Coordinates of C-alpha atoms in Angstrom, one line a residue:
Chain W
X28 CA -245.3 169.8 -56.1
X29 CA -243.9 171.0 -52.8
X30 CA -243.4 174.7 -52.8
X31 CA -242.0 174.9 -49.3
X32 CA -240.3 172.0 -47.6
X33 CA -238.2 172.3 -44.4
X34 CA -236.5 169.5 -42.7
X35 CA -235.3 169.7 -39.2
X36 CA -235.0 173.4 -39.6
X37 CA -233.5 174.9 -36.5
X38 CA -232.6 178.5 -35.5
X39 CA -231.1 179.7 -32.3
X40 CA -230.4 183.4 -31.6
X41 CA -227.3 182.8 -29.5
X42 CA -228.8 180.7 -26.8
X43 CA -232.4 181.9 -27.2
X44 CA -234.7 179.5 -29.0
X45 CA -236.1 180.5 -32.4
X46 CA -237.4 177.3 -33.9
X47 CA -236.4 173.6 -33.3
X48 CA -236.5 170.7 -35.8
X49 CA -239.2 172.3 -37.8
X50 CA -240.6 170.0 -40.5
X51 CA -243.1 171.9 -42.7
X52 CA -244.4 171.0 -46.1
X53 CA -246.6 173.3 -48.2
X54 CA -247.8 172.0 -51.6
X55 CA -248.5 174.0 -54.7
X56 CA -251.8 175.8 -54.7
X57 CA -252.3 175.5 -51.0
X58 CA -253.6 178.2 -48.8
X59 CA -251.7 177.3 -45.7
X60 CA -252.3 178.7 -42.3
X61 CA -249.5 179.0 -39.8
X62 CA -250.9 179.6 -36.3
X63 CA -249.2 180.2 -33.1
X64 CA -249.0 182.7 -30.2
X65 CA -246.6 185.6 -30.3
X66 CA -243.0 184.5 -29.9
X67 CA -243.8 180.9 -30.9
X68 CA -241.5 181.1 -34.0
X69 CA -243.7 182.0 -36.8
X70 CA -241.7 185.0 -37.9
X71 CA -238.4 183.2 -37.4
X72 CA -239.6 180.5 -39.8
X73 CA -240.7 183.0 -42.4
X74 CA -237.5 185.0 -42.0
X75 CA -235.4 181.9 -42.4
X76 CA -237.3 180.9 -45.5
X77 CA -236.7 184.3 -47.0
X78 CA -233.0 184.3 -46.3
X79 CA -233.1 187.2 -43.8
X80 CA -231.6 185.0 -41.2
X81 CA -229.5 181.9 -41.6
X82 CA -230.6 178.6 -40.1
X83 CA -228.5 177.1 -37.3
X84 CA -229.1 173.6 -38.6
X85 CA -231.4 171.7 -40.9
X86 CA -232.4 172.8 -44.4
X87 CA -235.3 174.3 -46.3
X88 CA -236.3 174.4 -49.9
X89 CA -238.6 176.8 -51.7
X90 CA -239.6 175.8 -55.3
X91 CA -237.2 172.9 -54.8
X92 CA -234.3 175.4 -54.4
X93 CA -232.1 175.6 -51.4
X94 CA -232.8 178.8 -49.4
X95 CA -229.2 179.6 -48.6
X96 CA -227.8 178.9 -52.0
X97 CA -230.4 180.2 -54.4
X98 CA -231.9 183.0 -52.5
X99 CA -232.1 185.4 -55.5
X100 CA -234.0 182.9 -57.7
X101 CA -236.4 182.1 -54.9
X102 CA -237.1 185.8 -53.9
X103 CA -237.9 186.8 -57.5
X104 CA -241.0 184.7 -57.4
X105 CA -242.1 185.4 -53.8
X106 CA -244.2 188.2 -52.5
X107 CA -243.7 188.9 -48.8
X108 CA -245.9 190.9 -46.5
X109 CA -244.1 191.8 -43.3
X110 CA -246.1 192.1 -40.0
X111 CA -244.7 195.6 -39.5
X112 CA -244.7 197.6 -42.7
X113 CA -242.1 200.3 -42.6
X114 CA -240.7 202.2 -45.6
X115 CA -238.1 204.9 -46.4
X116 CA -238.8 208.4 -45.1
X117 CA -239.9 211.1 -47.5
X118 CA -241.0 208.7 -50.2
X119 CA -244.5 208.7 -51.7
X120 CA -246.5 205.5 -52.1
X121 CA -245.9 205.7 -55.8
X122 CA -242.1 205.9 -55.3
X123 CA -242.1 202.9 -53.0
X124 CA -244.1 200.8 -55.5
X125 CA -241.8 201.9 -58.3
X126 CA -238.7 201.1 -56.2
X127 CA -240.0 197.7 -55.3
X128 CA -240.7 197.0 -59.0
X129 CA -237.3 198.3 -60.1
X130 CA -235.5 196.1 -57.5
X131 CA -237.3 193.2 -59.2
X132 CA -236.4 194.6 -62.6
X133 CA -240.0 194.4 -63.7
X134 CA -242.7 196.9 -64.7
X135 CA -245.8 196.3 -62.6
X136 CA -247.5 199.7 -63.1
X137 CA -250.8 198.3 -64.4
X138 CA -251.1 195.6 -61.7
X139 CA -250.2 198.1 -59.0
X140 CA -252.8 200.5 -60.3
X141 CA -255.4 197.8 -60.1
X142 CA -254.5 196.7 -56.6
X143 CA -254.4 200.3 -55.3
X144 CA -257.9 200.9 -56.7
X145 CA -259.2 197.8 -55.0
X146 CA -257.6 198.6 -51.7
X147 CA -258.4 202.3 -52.0
X148 CA -254.9 203.4 -51.6
X149 CA -253.9 207.0 -52.6
X150 CA -250.5 206.6 -54.3
X151 CA -249.6 210.3 -54.2
X152 CA -249.3 210.5 -50.4
X153 CA -246.1 210.3 -48.4
X154 CA -245.6 207.0 -46.6
X155 CA -244.6 208.8 -43.4
X156 CA -248.1 210.4 -43.2
X157 CA -249.9 207.1 -43.6
X158 CA -251.7 205.3 -40.8
X159 CA -250.7 201.8 -39.8
X160 CA -253.5 200.3 -41.9
X161 CA -252.6 202.3 -45.0
X162 CA -248.9 201.4 -44.7
X163 CA -250.1 197.8 -44.6
X164 CA -251.9 198.3 -47.9
X165 CA -248.7 199.6 -49.5
X166 CA -246.9 196.5 -48.3
X167 CA -249.7 194.4 -49.7
X168 CA -249.4 196.0 -53.1
X169 CA -245.6 195.5 -52.9
X170 CA -246.1 191.8 -52.2
X171 CA -248.7 191.2 -54.9
X172 CA -247.8 193.6 -57.8
X173 CA -245.3 191.4 -59.5
X174 CA -247.7 188.4 -59.4
X175 CA -245.5 186.0 -57.5
X176 CA -246.1 182.2 -57.4
X177 CA -245.7 182.1 -53.6
X178 CA -247.1 184.6 -51.1
X179 CA -245.7 184.7 -47.6
X180 CA -247.9 186.8 -45.4
X181 CA -247.0 187.6 -41.8
X182 CA -250.0 188.8 -39.7
X183 CA -251.5 190.3 -42.9
X184 CA -254.8 191.7 -41.5
X185 CA -253.6 193.6 -38.4
X186 CA -254.5 197.2 -38.9
X187 CA -256.9 196.7 -41.7
X188 CA -260.6 197.5 -41.2
X189 CA -263.1 194.7 -41.8
X190 CA -264.1 195.9 -45.3
X191 CA -260.4 195.9 -46.3
X192 CA -259.8 192.6 -44.7
X193 CA -262.6 191.2 -46.9
X194 CA -261.3 192.8 -50.0
X195 CA -257.8 191.5 -49.2
X196 CA -259.0 187.9 -48.7
X197 CA -261.0 188.2 -51.9
X198 CA -257.8 189.1 -53.8
X199 CA -255.9 186.2 -52.0
X200 CA -258.6 183.7 -53.0
X201 CA -258.5 184.9 -56.6
X202 CA -254.8 184.5 -56.7
X203 CA -255.1 181.1 -55.0
X204 CA -257.5 180.0 -57.7
X205 CA -254.9 180.9 -60.3
X206 CA -252.5 178.5 -58.6
X207 CA -250.6 180.8 -56.3
X208 CA -249.5 179.1 -53.1
X209 CA -250.1 181.1 -49.9
X210 CA -248.5 180.8 -46.5
X211 CA -250.5 182.8 -44.0
X212 CA -249.1 183.4 -40.6
X213 CA -251.6 184.5 -38.0
X214 CA -252.5 184.3 -34.3
X215 CA -256.2 184.9 -35.2
X216 CA -257.7 181.5 -35.4
X217 CA -260.9 182.4 -37.1
X218 CA -259.1 184.0 -39.9
X219 CA -257.2 180.8 -40.6
X220 CA -260.3 178.7 -40.2
X221 CA -262.3 180.8 -42.7
X222 CA -259.6 181.1 -45.3
X223 CA -257.1 178.3 -45.2
X224 CA -257.2 174.7 -46.4
X225 CA -254.3 173.4 -44.3
X226 CA -252.8 174.7 -41.2
X227 CA -249.9 174.0 -38.8
X228 CA -249.8 175.1 -35.2
X229 CA -246.5 176.2 -33.8
X230 CA -245.7 176.4 -30.2
X231 CA -242.4 177.1 -28.4
X232 CA -240.5 176.7 -31.7
X233 CA -242.0 173.4 -32.6
X234 CA -244.8 172.3 -34.9
X235 CA -247.3 170.6 -32.6
X236 CA -250.0 169.9 -35.2
X237 CA -250.4 170.0 -38.9
X238 CA -253.7 169.1 -40.6
X239 CA -256.5 170.1 -42.8
X240 CA -258.5 173.0 -41.5
X241 CA -262.0 171.6 -42.1
X242 CA -261.3 169.2 -39.3
X243 CA -260.7 172.1 -37.0
X244 CA -263.6 174.2 -38.2
X245 CA -266.3 171.6 -37.9
X246 CA -266.7 172.5 -34.3
X247 CA -266.8 176.2 -33.6
X248 CA -265.6 176.4 -30.1
X249 CA -266.3 179.6 -28.1
X250 CA -265.4 180.9 -24.7
X251 CA -268.7 181.8 -23.0
X252 CA -268.9 183.9 -19.8
X253 CA -272.3 184.4 -18.1
X254 CA -273.1 186.7 -15.2
X255 CA -276.3 185.6 -13.5
X256 CA -277.9 182.3 -12.6
X257 CA -278.2 179.6 -15.3
X258 CA -278.5 175.9 -15.2
X259 CA -275.9 174.3 -17.5
X260 CA -276.1 170.7 -16.1
X261 CA -277.8 169.0 -19.1
X262 CA -275.6 170.7 -21.7
X263 CA -272.9 168.7 -23.5
X264 CA -269.7 170.1 -24.9
X265 CA -268.6 172.2 -21.9
X266 CA -265.0 172.2 -20.9
X267 CA -262.7 174.2 -18.7
X268 CA -265.5 175.4 -16.5
X269 CA -264.6 178.2 -14.1
X270 CA -267.0 179.4 -11.5
X271 CA -266.7 182.7 -9.8
X272 CA -269.1 184.6 -7.6
X273 CA -272.2 185.3 -9.7
X274 CA -270.6 184.2 -12.9
X275 CA -269.5 181.1 -14.8
X276 CA -267.0 180.8 -17.7
X277 CA -266.5 177.8 -19.9
X278 CA -265.4 176.6 -23.4
X279 CA -268.4 175.5 -25.4
X280 CA -268.3 173.3 -28.5
X281 CA -271.9 171.9 -28.3
X282 CA -275.1 172.9 -30.1
X283 CA -275.7 176.6 -30.0
X284 CA -279.5 176.2 -29.9
X285 CA -279.5 174.2 -26.6
X286 CA -277.1 176.7 -25.1
X287 CA -279.4 179.6 -25.9
X288 CA -282.3 177.7 -24.6
X289 CA -280.5 177.0 -21.3
X290 CA -279.5 180.7 -21.1
X291 CA -283.0 182.0 -21.8
X292 CA -284.6 179.8 -19.1
X293 CA -282.1 181.2 -16.5
X294 CA -281.4 184.8 -15.4
X295 CA -278.6 186.4 -17.4
X296 CA -277.3 189.8 -16.3
X297 CA -274.5 189.9 -18.8
X298 CA -273.1 187.6 -21.5
X299 CA -269.9 187.5 -23.5
X300 CA -269.1 185.1 -26.3
X301 CA -265.5 185.2 -27.5
X302 CA -263.2 183.3 -29.8
X303 CA -261.1 181.1 -27.5
X304 CA -257.5 182.1 -27.4
X305 CA -254.9 179.7 -28.8
X306 CA -253.9 178.3 -25.5
X307 CA -257.5 177.2 -25.0
X308 CA -257.6 175.7 -28.5
X309 CA -254.6 173.7 -27.7
X310 CA -256.3 172.4 -24.6
X311 CA -259.3 171.6 -26.5
X312 CA -257.8 169.8 -29.5
X313 CA -254.7 168.4 -28.1
X314 CA -255.8 167.9 -24.6
X315 CA -252.4 167.8 -23.0
X316 CA -251.8 171.3 -21.9
X317 CA -248.3 172.5 -22.4
X318 CA -246.9 169.2 -23.7
X319 CA -245.9 168.9 -27.3
X320 CA -247.3 166.2 -29.4
Chain S
X28 CA -228.1 200.8 -60.3
X29 CA -231.6 201.2 -58.8
X30 CA -230.1 201.2 -55.3
X31 CA -227.4 203.8 -56.1
X32 CA -230.1 206.1 -57.4
X33 CA -232.3 205.4 -54.3
X34 CA -229.4 206.1 -51.9
X35 CA -228.5 209.3 -53.6
X36 CA -232.1 210.5 -53.4
X37 CA -232.2 209.5 -49.7
X38 CA -229.0 211.2 -48.9
X39 CA -229.7 214.4 -50.9
X40 CA -230.7 216.7 -48.0
X41 CA -227.8 215.7 -45.9
X42 CA -225.4 216.1 -48.9
X43 CA -226.7 219.5 -49.8
X44 CA -226.6 220.8 -46.2
X45 CA -223.0 219.6 -45.5
X46 CA -221.7 220.7 -48.9
X47 CA -223.2 224.1 -48.7
X48 CA -222.0 224.6 -45.1
X49 CA -218.4 223.5 -45.7
X50 CA -218.2 225.3 -49.0
X51 CA -219.6 228.6 -47.9
X52 CA -217.5 228.6 -44.7
X53 CA -214.4 228.0 -46.7
X54 CA -215.3 230.8 -49.1
X55 CA -216.0 233.2 -46.3
X56 CA -212.6 232.5 -44.8
X57 CA -210.9 233.1 -48.2
X58 CA -212.7 236.4 -48.4
X59 CA -211.3 237.3 -44.9
X60 CA -207.8 236.9 -46.2
X61 CA -207.2 240.4 -47.7
X62 CA -208.0 242.0 -44.4
X63 CA -205.8 239.5 -42.5
X64 CA -202.9 240.2 -44.8
X65 CA -202.8 243.9 -43.8
X66 CA -202.3 242.9 -40.1
X67 CA -200.0 240.1 -40.7
X68 CA -197.1 241.2 -38.5
X69 CA -199.2 241.4 -35.4
X70 CA -200.9 238.1 -36.2
X71 CA -197.7 236.3 -36.8
X72 CA -196.4 237.6 -33.5
X73 CA -199.5 236.5 -31.7
X74 CA -199.2 233.0 -33.1
X75 CA -195.5 232.8 -32.3
X76 CA -196.3 233.4 -28.6
X77 CA -198.9 230.7 -28.4
X78 CA -196.4 227.8 -28.2
X79 CA -197.8 224.3 -28.5
X80 CA -201.2 225.6 -29.4
X81 CA -200.0 226.9 -32.7
X82 CA -197.9 223.7 -33.2
X83 CA -201.1 221.7 -32.8
X84 CA -202.6 223.3 -35.8
X85 CA -199.3 223.4 -37.7
X86 CA -199.2 227.2 -37.5
X87 CA -195.6 227.4 -36.3
X88 CA -194.4 226.1 -39.7
X89 CA -196.8 228.0 -42.0
X90 CA -196.6 231.6 -42.9
X91 CA -200.0 233.1 -42.3
X92 CA -199.1 236.1 -44.4
X93 CA -199.2 233.9 -47.6
X94 CA -202.5 232.8 -49.0
X95 CA -201.6 229.1 -48.9
X96 CA -200.4 229.4 -45.3
X97 CA -203.6 231.0 -44.3
X98 CA -205.7 228.7 -46.4
X99 CA -203.9 225.6 -45.2
X100 CA -204.8 226.3 -41.5
X101 CA -208.4 227.4 -42.3
X102 CA -208.9 224.6 -44.7
X103 CA -207.4 222.1 -42.4
X104 CA -210.1 222.8 -39.8
X105 CA -213.1 223.4 -41.8
X106 CA -212.8 221.0 -44.7
X107 CA -210.9 218.5 -42.5
X108 CA -213.4 218.3 -39.7
X109 CA -216.5 219.1 -41.7
X110 CA -215.7 216.6 -44.4
X111 CA -214.7 213.9 -41.9
X112 CA -217.9 214.4 -40.0
X113 CA -220.1 214.2 -43.1
X114 CA -218.5 211.1 -44.5
X115 CA -218.5 209.3 -41.2
X116 CA -222.2 210.0 -40.6
X117 CA -223.0 209.0 -44.2
X118 CA -220.9 205.8 -44.3
X119 CA -221.6 204.5 -40.8
X120 CA -225.3 204.8 -41.4
X121 CA -225.5 203.4 -44.9
X122 CA -226.0 199.8 -43.9
X123 CA -227.1 200.0 -40.4
X124 CA -230.0 202.5 -41.1
X125 CA -231.9 199.7 -42.9
X126 CA -232.2 197.8 -39.6
X127 CA -232.5 200.9 -37.5
X128 CA -235.4 202.2 -39.6
X129 CA -236.8 198.7 -40.1
X130 CA -236.6 199.0 -43.8
X131 CA -234.2 196.0 -44.1
X132 CA -237.1 193.6 -44.3
X133 CA -238.4 195.5 -47.4
X134 CA -235.0 195.7 -49.1
X135 CA -233.7 192.3 -48.4
X136 CA -236.7 190.3 -49.4
X137 CA -236.3 191.6 -53.0
X138 CA -234.3 189.5 -55.3
X139 CA -231.1 191.5 -54.9
X140 CA -228.1 189.8 -53.5
X141 CA -226.4 191.2 -50.4
X142 CA -223.2 191.6 -52.3
X143 CA -225.0 193.8 -54.8
X144 CA -226.6 195.8 -52.0
X145 CA -223.2 196.4 -50.5
X146 CA -221.6 197.4 -53.8
X147 CA -224.4 199.8 -54.8
X148 CA -224.4 201.4 -51.4
X149 CA -220.6 201.8 -51.5
X150 CA -220.8 203.4 -54.9
X151 CA -223.5 205.8 -53.6
X152 CA -221.2 206.8 -50.7
X153 CA -218.3 207.2 -53.1
X154 CA -220.3 209.4 -55.5
X155 CA -221.5 211.7 -52.7
X156 CA -218.0 212.2 -51.3
X157 CA -216.6 212.8 -54.8
X158 CA -219.3 215.3 -55.7
X159 CA -218.9 217.2 -52.4
X160 CA -215.2 217.6 -53.0
X161 CA -215.6 218.7 -56.6
X162 CA -218.2 221.4 -55.5
X163 CA -216.0 222.6 -52.6
X164 CA -212.9 222.7 -54.7
X165 CA -214.6 224.7 -57.3
X166 CA -215.9 227.1 -54.7
X167 CA -212.5 227.6 -53.2
X168 CA -210.8 228.2 -56.6
X169 CA -213.6 230.6 -57.4
X170 CA -213.3 232.6 -54.2
X171 CA -209.5 232.8 -54.4
X172 CA -209.8 234.2 -57.9
X173 CA -212.5 236.6 -56.6
X174 CA -210.2 238.2 -54.1
X175 CA -207.6 238.7 -56.8
X176 CA -205.0 236.4 -55.3
X177 CA -202.8 234.2 -57.5
X178 CA -204.1 230.6 -57.2
X179 CA -201.4 228.3 -55.8
X180 CA -202.5 225.4 -57.9
X181 CA -200.1 222.7 -56.8
X182 CA -200.4 223.2 -53.1
X183 CA -204.2 223.7 -53.4
X184 CA -204.6 220.5 -55.4
X185 CA -202.5 218.5 -53.0
X186 CA -204.3 219.8 -49.9
X187 CA -207.7 219.0 -51.5
X188 CA -206.5 215.6 -52.7
X189 CA -205.2 214.8 -49.2
X190 CA -208.6 215.6 -47.6
X191 CA -210.4 213.7 -50.4
X192 CA -208.3 210.6 -49.5
X193 CA -208.9 211.2 -45.8
X194 CA -212.6 211.2 -46.4
X195 CA -212.4 208.0 -48.5
X196 CA -210.4 206.3 -45.8
X197 CA -212.8 207.3 -43.0
X198 CA -215.8 206.3 -45.2
X199 CA -214.2 202.9 -45.8
X200 CA -213.6 202.3 -42.1
X201 CA -217.2 203.5 -41.2
X202 CA -218.7 201.3 -43.9
X203 CA -217.0 198.4 -42.1
X204 CA -218.4 199.4 -38.8
X205 CA -221.8 199.9 -40.3
X206 CA -222.0 196.3 -41.3
X207 CA -221.9 195.3 -37.6
X208 CA -224.3 197.9 -36.2
X209 CA -228.1 197.6 -35.8
X210 CA -228.8 201.1 -34.5
X211 CA -227.1 204.3 -33.3
X212 CA -224.5 204.7 -36.0
X213 CA -224.1 208.5 -36.3
X214 CA -222.6 208.9 -32.8
X215 CA -220.0 206.2 -33.5
X216 CA -219.0 207.7 -36.8
X217 CA -218.7 211.2 -35.4
X218 CA -216.8 209.9 -32.4
X219 CA -214.3 208.1 -34.7
X220 CA -213.8 211.2 -36.9
X221 CA -213.3 213.4 -33.9
X222 CA -210.9 210.9 -32.3
X223 CA -208.8 210.8 -35.5
X224 CA -208.7 214.6 -35.6
X225 CA -207.5 214.9 -32.0
X226 CA -204.9 212.1 -32.4
X227 CA -203.3 214.3 -35.0
X228 CA -203.3 217.4 -32.7
X229 CA -201.6 215.3 -30.0
X230 CA -199.0 214.0 -32.5
X231 CA -198.3 217.7 -33.4
X232 CA -197.8 218.8 -29.8
X233 CA -195.9 215.9 -28.4
X234 CA -192.9 214.4 -30.3
X235 CA -193.3 211.1 -28.4
X236 CA -196.8 210.7 -29.9
X237 CA -195.5 211.3 -33.4
X238 CA -196.3 207.7 -34.4
X239 CA -200.0 208.5 -34.1
X240 CA -199.7 210.3 -37.5
X241 CA -199.4 206.9 -39.1
X242 CA -202.8 205.8 -37.6
X243 CA -204.9 208.9 -38.2
X244 CA -205.6 210.0 -41.8
X245 CA -205.2 213.6 -40.6
X246 CA -201.5 212.7 -40.5
X247 CA -201.1 212.9 -44.3
X248 CA -203.4 216.0 -44.4
X249 CA -201.0 218.1 -42.5
X250 CA -200.8 221.2 -44.7
X251 CA -197.4 222.3 -43.3
X252 CA -195.8 219.0 -44.4
X253 CA -197.6 219.0 -47.8
X254 CA -196.5 222.6 -48.5
X255 CA -192.9 222.1 -47.5
X256 CA -192.5 218.6 -49.0
X257 CA -194.5 219.3 -52.2
X258 CA -196.3 216.0 -51.9
X259 CA -198.2 213.6 -49.7
X260 CA -196.5 211.1 -47.4
X261 CA -196.7 207.8 -49.4
X262 CA -196.4 205.6 -46.3
X263 CA -199.2 207.2 -44.4
X264 CA -201.5 207.2 -47.5
X265 CA -200.7 203.5 -48.1
X266 CA -201.5 202.6 -44.5
X267 CA -204.7 204.5 -44.8
X268 CA -205.6 202.7 -48.0
X269 CA -204.9 199.3 -46.5
X270 CA -207.0 200.1 -43.4
X271 CA -209.9 201.3 -45.6
X272 CA -209.9 198.4 -48.0
X273 CA -209.6 195.8 -45.2
X274 CA -212.5 197.4 -43.5
X275 CA -214.6 197.3 -46.6
X276 CA -213.7 193.6 -47.1
X277 CA -214.7 192.9 -43.6
X278 CA -218.1 194.6 -44.3
X279 CA -218.6 192.2 -47.2
X280 CA -217.7 189.2 -45.2
X281 CA -219.9 190.2 -42.3
X282 CA -223.0 191.6 -44.1
X283 CA -223.4 188.7 -46.5
X284 CA -223.8 186.4 -43.6
X285 CA -225.6 188.7 -41.1
X286 CA -228.9 187.8 -39.5
X287 CA -231.3 190.7 -40.2
X288 CA -233.7 191.6 -37.5

């Protein structure tokens, strides 16, 4: 069953581009990653799906219901985690969770308690006093406490420490196993690679690729920068090589063992191994630079 | 009614401060009256010599020596301005604050229709205005009784009713404005309230500007007219009601289709 289906969904803010002719399908039980650089249109897509903004043209269905006509019915079974979690001044965490549940006309006290314990969230504190990460936890509980069938998560892990990120993804996987569909928007590629089954890449308002993630994660591409003198000539899997005085930087998708071997036989003053940024990923997988596919 | 309760809780501090300030100022003024009464001849002379200044506040047609004359002028300035400022801040922020404080994403992704949100917020504004007026009215009656004056029920009721209607009208207009704003609502609301107040002063001073009374709600709050006519000007009140209701309607039309950022 298709939980989310958009067809030719387009949104312009005046003349500014939001998303263009977006076709996206997320099936039930999927953990779907939505990747793209900032400003690519991820949030616009999500906000349109949730009825915060109206599409300029095209249409979208959630649970087979039209997003502009049956918004209430859709939202009652959706949990949304905004990228920037802000709440009303002067309210305690407990008040916020209660307000959210009341607005849904449900009682989620036991589920909320469970989630707060797992995320180590103190419900007696005022939301104004909370750090960014702790406010995020409040938003997570708000999104999960009514046990929705669809979770829409916009940059969910920003601000969470690694332990909390792990706990959060554990919860997501548990929910996913119970049949909950999850749309996870992120600009952190590794997060999507580790957790999602399908992913779509959005760029300049258009979907440029949509596929299973295991295809993407078979090769773990890294951006390597070496200061010193090393011989890289016999290595395979090197792309986008940039030489500078005393250093070399390249994208590497080959065997790690042979790379380490090559490095150890040379002279290395400094070495950095980074996740490639998305632009580099596009270059690697889609090979055509800025062109859309 | 979850949102009504929520709004009332959110607006509690502002409500208490404004109600206490306006109420206590009015009471203090009433307590000054016995002293004023003793010096009434010199005061009336002084006002008579101030020309258009006293006309601006309707003091040329009211007898300061009577409680209602004194009360009408004091009340006109304290309850008129104070009340207008409070309701315009309250109503102009009621919708726009969600986007300003970035809580709109939280609120509007719950299964509550925009129409319902508008209605509950409107009810919350209405309750706050009504509660403030009841408290202030009670304080006024109490303080007049405390200084041992006979309570001029009819005039007092009419003056307070006029200001209550003024506040409802302004709130309606500001609610309409609020649907369009994304930030910075309080300044606009205050500016509108102040403008309405000064339009009435101008109308009082210059006869050619008399038509302004039909635009500003302070027109039907003119205590001198209320006391001498024994009633409110129906035409002005009707114009006000139409303005207010149209503005609220526009708010519904706009906000149910608005893109929330």
